[in-house]
Short mmCIF file of C-alpha atoms in Angstrom, two decimals:
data_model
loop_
_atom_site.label_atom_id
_atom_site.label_comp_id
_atom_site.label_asym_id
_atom_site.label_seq_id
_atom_site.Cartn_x
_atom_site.Cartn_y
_atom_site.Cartn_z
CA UNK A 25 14.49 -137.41 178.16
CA UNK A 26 16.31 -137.10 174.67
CA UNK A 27 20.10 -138.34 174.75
CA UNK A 28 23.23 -137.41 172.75
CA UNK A 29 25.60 -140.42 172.54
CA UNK A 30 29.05 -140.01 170.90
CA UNK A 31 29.88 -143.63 169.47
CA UNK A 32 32.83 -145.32 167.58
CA UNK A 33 32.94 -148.87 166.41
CA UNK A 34 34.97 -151.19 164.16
CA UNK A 35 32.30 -151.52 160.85
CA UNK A 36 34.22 -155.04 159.62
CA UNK A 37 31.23 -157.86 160.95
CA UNK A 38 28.30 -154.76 160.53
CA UNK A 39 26.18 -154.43 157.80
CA UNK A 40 26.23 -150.75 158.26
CA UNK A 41 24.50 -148.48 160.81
CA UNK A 42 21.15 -149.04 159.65
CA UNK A 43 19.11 -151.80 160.77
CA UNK A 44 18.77 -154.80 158.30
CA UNK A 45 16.17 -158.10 159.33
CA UNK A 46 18.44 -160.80 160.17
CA UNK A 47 21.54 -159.20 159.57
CA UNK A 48 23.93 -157.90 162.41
CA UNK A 49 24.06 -153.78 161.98
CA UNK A 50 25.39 -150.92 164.83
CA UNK A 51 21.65 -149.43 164.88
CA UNK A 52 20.27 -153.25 165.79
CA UNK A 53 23.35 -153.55 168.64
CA UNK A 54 22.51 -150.08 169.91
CA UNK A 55 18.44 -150.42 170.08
CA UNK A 56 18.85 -154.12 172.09
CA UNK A 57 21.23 -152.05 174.08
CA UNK A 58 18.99 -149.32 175.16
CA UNK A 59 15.91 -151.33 175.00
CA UNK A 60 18.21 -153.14 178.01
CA UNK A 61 18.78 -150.31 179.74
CA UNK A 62 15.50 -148.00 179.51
CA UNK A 63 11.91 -148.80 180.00
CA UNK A 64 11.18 -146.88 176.60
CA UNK A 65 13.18 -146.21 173.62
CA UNK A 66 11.96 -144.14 170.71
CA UNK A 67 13.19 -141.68 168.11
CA UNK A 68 16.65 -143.26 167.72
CA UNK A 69 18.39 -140.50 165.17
CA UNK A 70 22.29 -141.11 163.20
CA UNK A 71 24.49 -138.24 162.31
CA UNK A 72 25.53 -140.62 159.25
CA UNK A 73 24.60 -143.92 158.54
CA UNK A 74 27.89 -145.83 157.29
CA UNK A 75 27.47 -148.54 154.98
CA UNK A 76 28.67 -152.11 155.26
CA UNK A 77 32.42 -152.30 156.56
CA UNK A 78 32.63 -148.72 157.54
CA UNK A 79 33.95 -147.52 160.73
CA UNK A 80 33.38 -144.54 163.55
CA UNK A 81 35.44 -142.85 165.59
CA UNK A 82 32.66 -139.91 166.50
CA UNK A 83 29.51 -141.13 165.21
CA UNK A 84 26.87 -138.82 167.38
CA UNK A 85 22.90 -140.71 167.54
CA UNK A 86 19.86 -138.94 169.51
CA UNK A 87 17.38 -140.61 171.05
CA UNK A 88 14.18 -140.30 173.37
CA UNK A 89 14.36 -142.88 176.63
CA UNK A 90 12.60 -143.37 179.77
CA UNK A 91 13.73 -144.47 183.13
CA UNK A 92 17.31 -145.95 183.36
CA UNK A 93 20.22 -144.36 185.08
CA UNK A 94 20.96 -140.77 184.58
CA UNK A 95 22.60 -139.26 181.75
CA UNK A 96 26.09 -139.01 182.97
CA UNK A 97 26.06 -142.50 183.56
CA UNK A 98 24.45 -143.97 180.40
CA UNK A 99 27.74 -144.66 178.49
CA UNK A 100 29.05 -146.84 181.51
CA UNK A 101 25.71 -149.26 181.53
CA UNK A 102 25.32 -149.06 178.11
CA UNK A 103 28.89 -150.38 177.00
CA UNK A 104 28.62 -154.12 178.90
CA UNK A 105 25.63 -154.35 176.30
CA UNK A 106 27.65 -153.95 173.23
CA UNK A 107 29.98 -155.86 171.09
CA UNK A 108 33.36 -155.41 171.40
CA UNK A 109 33.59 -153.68 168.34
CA UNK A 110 31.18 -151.04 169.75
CA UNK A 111 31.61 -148.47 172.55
CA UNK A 112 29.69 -145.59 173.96
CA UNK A 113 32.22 -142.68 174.55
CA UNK A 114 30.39 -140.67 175.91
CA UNK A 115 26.31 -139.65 177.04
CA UNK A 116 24.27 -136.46 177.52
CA UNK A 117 20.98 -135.07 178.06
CA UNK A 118 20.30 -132.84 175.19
CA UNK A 119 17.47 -130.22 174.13
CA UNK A 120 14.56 -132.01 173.51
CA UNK A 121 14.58 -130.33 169.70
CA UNK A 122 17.82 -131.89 169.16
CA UNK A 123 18.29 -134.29 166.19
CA UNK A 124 21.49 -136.20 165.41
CA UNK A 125 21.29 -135.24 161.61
CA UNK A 126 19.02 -132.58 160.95
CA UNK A 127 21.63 -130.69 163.75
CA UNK A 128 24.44 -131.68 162.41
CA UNK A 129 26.39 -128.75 160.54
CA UNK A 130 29.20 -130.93 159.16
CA UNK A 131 30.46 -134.30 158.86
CA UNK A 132 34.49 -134.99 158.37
CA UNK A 133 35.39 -138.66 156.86
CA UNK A 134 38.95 -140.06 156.80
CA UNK A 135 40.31 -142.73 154.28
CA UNK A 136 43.14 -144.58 154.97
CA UNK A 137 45.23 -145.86 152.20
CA UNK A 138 48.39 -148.08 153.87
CA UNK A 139 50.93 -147.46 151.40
CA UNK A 140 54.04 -149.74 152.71
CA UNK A 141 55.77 -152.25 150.17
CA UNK A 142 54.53 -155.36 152.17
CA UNK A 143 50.71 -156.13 153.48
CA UNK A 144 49.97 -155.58 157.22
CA UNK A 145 47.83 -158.19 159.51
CA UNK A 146 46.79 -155.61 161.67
CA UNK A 147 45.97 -153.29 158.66
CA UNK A 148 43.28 -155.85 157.63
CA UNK A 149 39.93 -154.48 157.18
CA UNK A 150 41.63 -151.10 158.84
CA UNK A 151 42.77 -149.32 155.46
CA UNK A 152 43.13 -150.02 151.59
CA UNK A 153 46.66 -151.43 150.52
CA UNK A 154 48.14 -149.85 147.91
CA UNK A 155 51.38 -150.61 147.72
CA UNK A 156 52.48 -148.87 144.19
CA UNK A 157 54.03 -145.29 144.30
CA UNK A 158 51.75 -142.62 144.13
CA UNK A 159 52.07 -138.96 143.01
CA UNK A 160 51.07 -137.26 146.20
CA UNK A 161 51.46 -133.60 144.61
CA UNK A 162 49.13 -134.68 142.23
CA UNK A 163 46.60 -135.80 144.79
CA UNK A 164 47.09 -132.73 146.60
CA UNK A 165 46.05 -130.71 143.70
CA UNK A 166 43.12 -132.71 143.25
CA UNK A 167 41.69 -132.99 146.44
CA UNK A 168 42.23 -128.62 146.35
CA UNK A 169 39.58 -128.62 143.27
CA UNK A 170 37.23 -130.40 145.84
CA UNK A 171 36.52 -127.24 147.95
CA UNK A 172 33.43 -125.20 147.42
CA UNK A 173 30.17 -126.37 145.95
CA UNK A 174 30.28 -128.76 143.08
CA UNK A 175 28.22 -131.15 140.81
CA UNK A 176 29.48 -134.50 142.45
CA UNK A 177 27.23 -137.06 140.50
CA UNK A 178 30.13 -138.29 138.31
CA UNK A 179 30.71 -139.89 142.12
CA UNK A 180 27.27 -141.80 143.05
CA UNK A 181 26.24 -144.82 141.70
CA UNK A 182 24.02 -144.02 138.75
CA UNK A 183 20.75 -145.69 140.32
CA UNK A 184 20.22 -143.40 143.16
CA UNK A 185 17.76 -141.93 144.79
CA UNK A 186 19.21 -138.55 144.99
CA UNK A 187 17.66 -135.54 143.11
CA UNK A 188 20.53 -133.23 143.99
CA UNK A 189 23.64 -133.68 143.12
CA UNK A 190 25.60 -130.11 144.57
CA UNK A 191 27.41 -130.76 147.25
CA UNK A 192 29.16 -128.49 149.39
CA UNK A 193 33.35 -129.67 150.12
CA UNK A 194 34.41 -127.07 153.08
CA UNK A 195 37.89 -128.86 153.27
CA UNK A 196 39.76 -131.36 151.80
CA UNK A 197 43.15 -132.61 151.90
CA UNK A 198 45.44 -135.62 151.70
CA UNK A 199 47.81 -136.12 154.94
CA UNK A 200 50.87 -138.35 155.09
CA UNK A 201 51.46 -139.97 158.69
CA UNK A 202 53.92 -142.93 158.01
CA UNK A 203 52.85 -145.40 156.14
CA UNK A 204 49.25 -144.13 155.68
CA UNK A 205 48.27 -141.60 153.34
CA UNK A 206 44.89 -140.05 154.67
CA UNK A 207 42.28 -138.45 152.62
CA UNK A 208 40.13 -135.91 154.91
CA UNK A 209 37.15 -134.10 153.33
CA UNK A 210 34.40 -132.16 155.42
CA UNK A 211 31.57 -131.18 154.40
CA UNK A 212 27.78 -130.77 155.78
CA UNK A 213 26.02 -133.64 153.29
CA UNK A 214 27.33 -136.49 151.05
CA UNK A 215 26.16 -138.51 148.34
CA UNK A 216 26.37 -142.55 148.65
CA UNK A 217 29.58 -143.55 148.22
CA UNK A 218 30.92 -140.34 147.52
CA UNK A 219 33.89 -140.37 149.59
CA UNK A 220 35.18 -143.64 148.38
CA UNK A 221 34.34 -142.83 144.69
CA UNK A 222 36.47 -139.76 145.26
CA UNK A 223 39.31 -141.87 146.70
CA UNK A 224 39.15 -144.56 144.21
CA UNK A 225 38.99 -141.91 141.12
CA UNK A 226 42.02 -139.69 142.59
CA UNK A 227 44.25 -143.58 143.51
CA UNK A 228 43.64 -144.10 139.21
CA UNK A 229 43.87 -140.50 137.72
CA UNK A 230 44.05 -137.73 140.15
CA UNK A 231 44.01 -135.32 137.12
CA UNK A 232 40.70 -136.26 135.98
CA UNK A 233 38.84 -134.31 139.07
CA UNK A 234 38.40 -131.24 138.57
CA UNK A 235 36.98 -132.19 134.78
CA UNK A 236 34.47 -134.99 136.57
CA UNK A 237 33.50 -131.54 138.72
CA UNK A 238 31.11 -130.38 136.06
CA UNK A 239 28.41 -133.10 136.28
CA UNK A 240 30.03 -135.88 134.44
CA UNK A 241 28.73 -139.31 134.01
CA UNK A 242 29.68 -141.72 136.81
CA UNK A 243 31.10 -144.15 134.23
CA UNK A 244 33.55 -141.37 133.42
CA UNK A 245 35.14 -141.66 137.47
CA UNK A 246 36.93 -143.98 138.56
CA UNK A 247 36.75 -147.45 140.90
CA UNK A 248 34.67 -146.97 144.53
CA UNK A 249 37.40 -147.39 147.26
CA UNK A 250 36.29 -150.39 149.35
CA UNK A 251 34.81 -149.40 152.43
CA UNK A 252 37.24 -150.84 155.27
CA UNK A 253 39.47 -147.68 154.52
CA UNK A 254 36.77 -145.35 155.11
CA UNK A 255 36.31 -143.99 159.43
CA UNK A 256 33.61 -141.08 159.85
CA UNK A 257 35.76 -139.30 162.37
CA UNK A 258 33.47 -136.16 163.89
CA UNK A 259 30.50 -134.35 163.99
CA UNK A 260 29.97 -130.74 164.52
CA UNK A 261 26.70 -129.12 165.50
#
């Protein structure tokens, strides 16, 4: 029986979603988990696999089990398994063609910056302080020259693995709620550290974008974001 879960989870003591000998990841908590739970686990699949420090609030994963307790009910015996900073929201049988990424039509990030005068406990690990004034209508333009399809190496790290660099931005905006200004960008693939290149590049010069848009050099962009302000928020297939 192949499973859709619906996950989110606090990223601060992970080494990222993917599993990592002798380090504590979300794909090592959620395989000792199921392997708790089900007779047989195979074919565990990620919508997006978050890097060190980075959190979910809809992370989706597929997977292939045998035996246990019926899909409905998976979330509820799954969760006593977990960390804390890890809960099942929700289980379901799915198609048996069904594959957490190759499915996935698009994947929406948030980054939090916390932009109050004075540092927050509780904002610790949650969001990036920045506590200088920011030009939010020039951030708004910028994150506008984001949508459509554009050369986005200037915002990978220059040893990479990827071939293509295109990427296609279906929205993108920057939303004020408080004392958090949010960046939210969706689109259907990323490069590494793309989102947090593009958050640490707009924080420094948000009129360089649309000129780092036509293939420039990563050296050209700005600082990465660190990763504690970064929450993959949804999924949609």
């Amino acid at each position: 029986m192949r499973l859709i879960l619906t996950l989110e989870y606090d990223g601060t003591p992970f080494y990222g979603w993917a599993a990592q000998p002798g380090l504590p990841t979300v794909e090592a908590a959620l395989r000792e988990a199921l392997a708790g739970t089900f007779a047989s686990v195979e074919k565990l699949a990620v919508a997006g696999r978050t890097d060190t420090g980075v959190h979910a609030l809809g992370q989706v994963a597929s997977v292939d089990v045998e035996g246990g307790p019926p899909p409905e009910r998976v979330a509820a015996a799954l969760n006593p398994r977990l960390p804390d900073e890890i809960t099942v929201l929700s289980s379901a049988a799915a198609p048996d063609d069904f594959h957490a990424r190759h499915a996935a039509h698009s994947r929406s990030y948030r980054y939090r910056l916390f932009t109050r005068a004075a540092p927050s406990p509780f904002e610790m690990r949650r969001s990036w302080w920045v506590p200088h004034p920011l030009d939010e209508d020039a951030l708004s333009a910028a994150a506008a020259a984001l949508a459509g399809e554009h050369d986005f190496r200037a915002f990978t790290p220059t040893q990479t693995r990827h071939e293509v660099f295109a990427c296609v931005v279906e929205r993108a905006e920057w939303v004020r709620r408080g004392d958090h200004l949010d960046f939210e960008i969706t689109a259907k693939s990323y490069l590494r550290h793309m989102v947090r290149s593009l958050v640490g590049t707009m924080v420094e010069a948000p009129s360089a974008i649309s000129d780092l848009l036509e293939g420039r050099e990563r050296s050209e962009a700005g600082a990465t974001a660190p990763p504690w302000g970064l929450y993959l928020v949804s999924v949609a297939y």
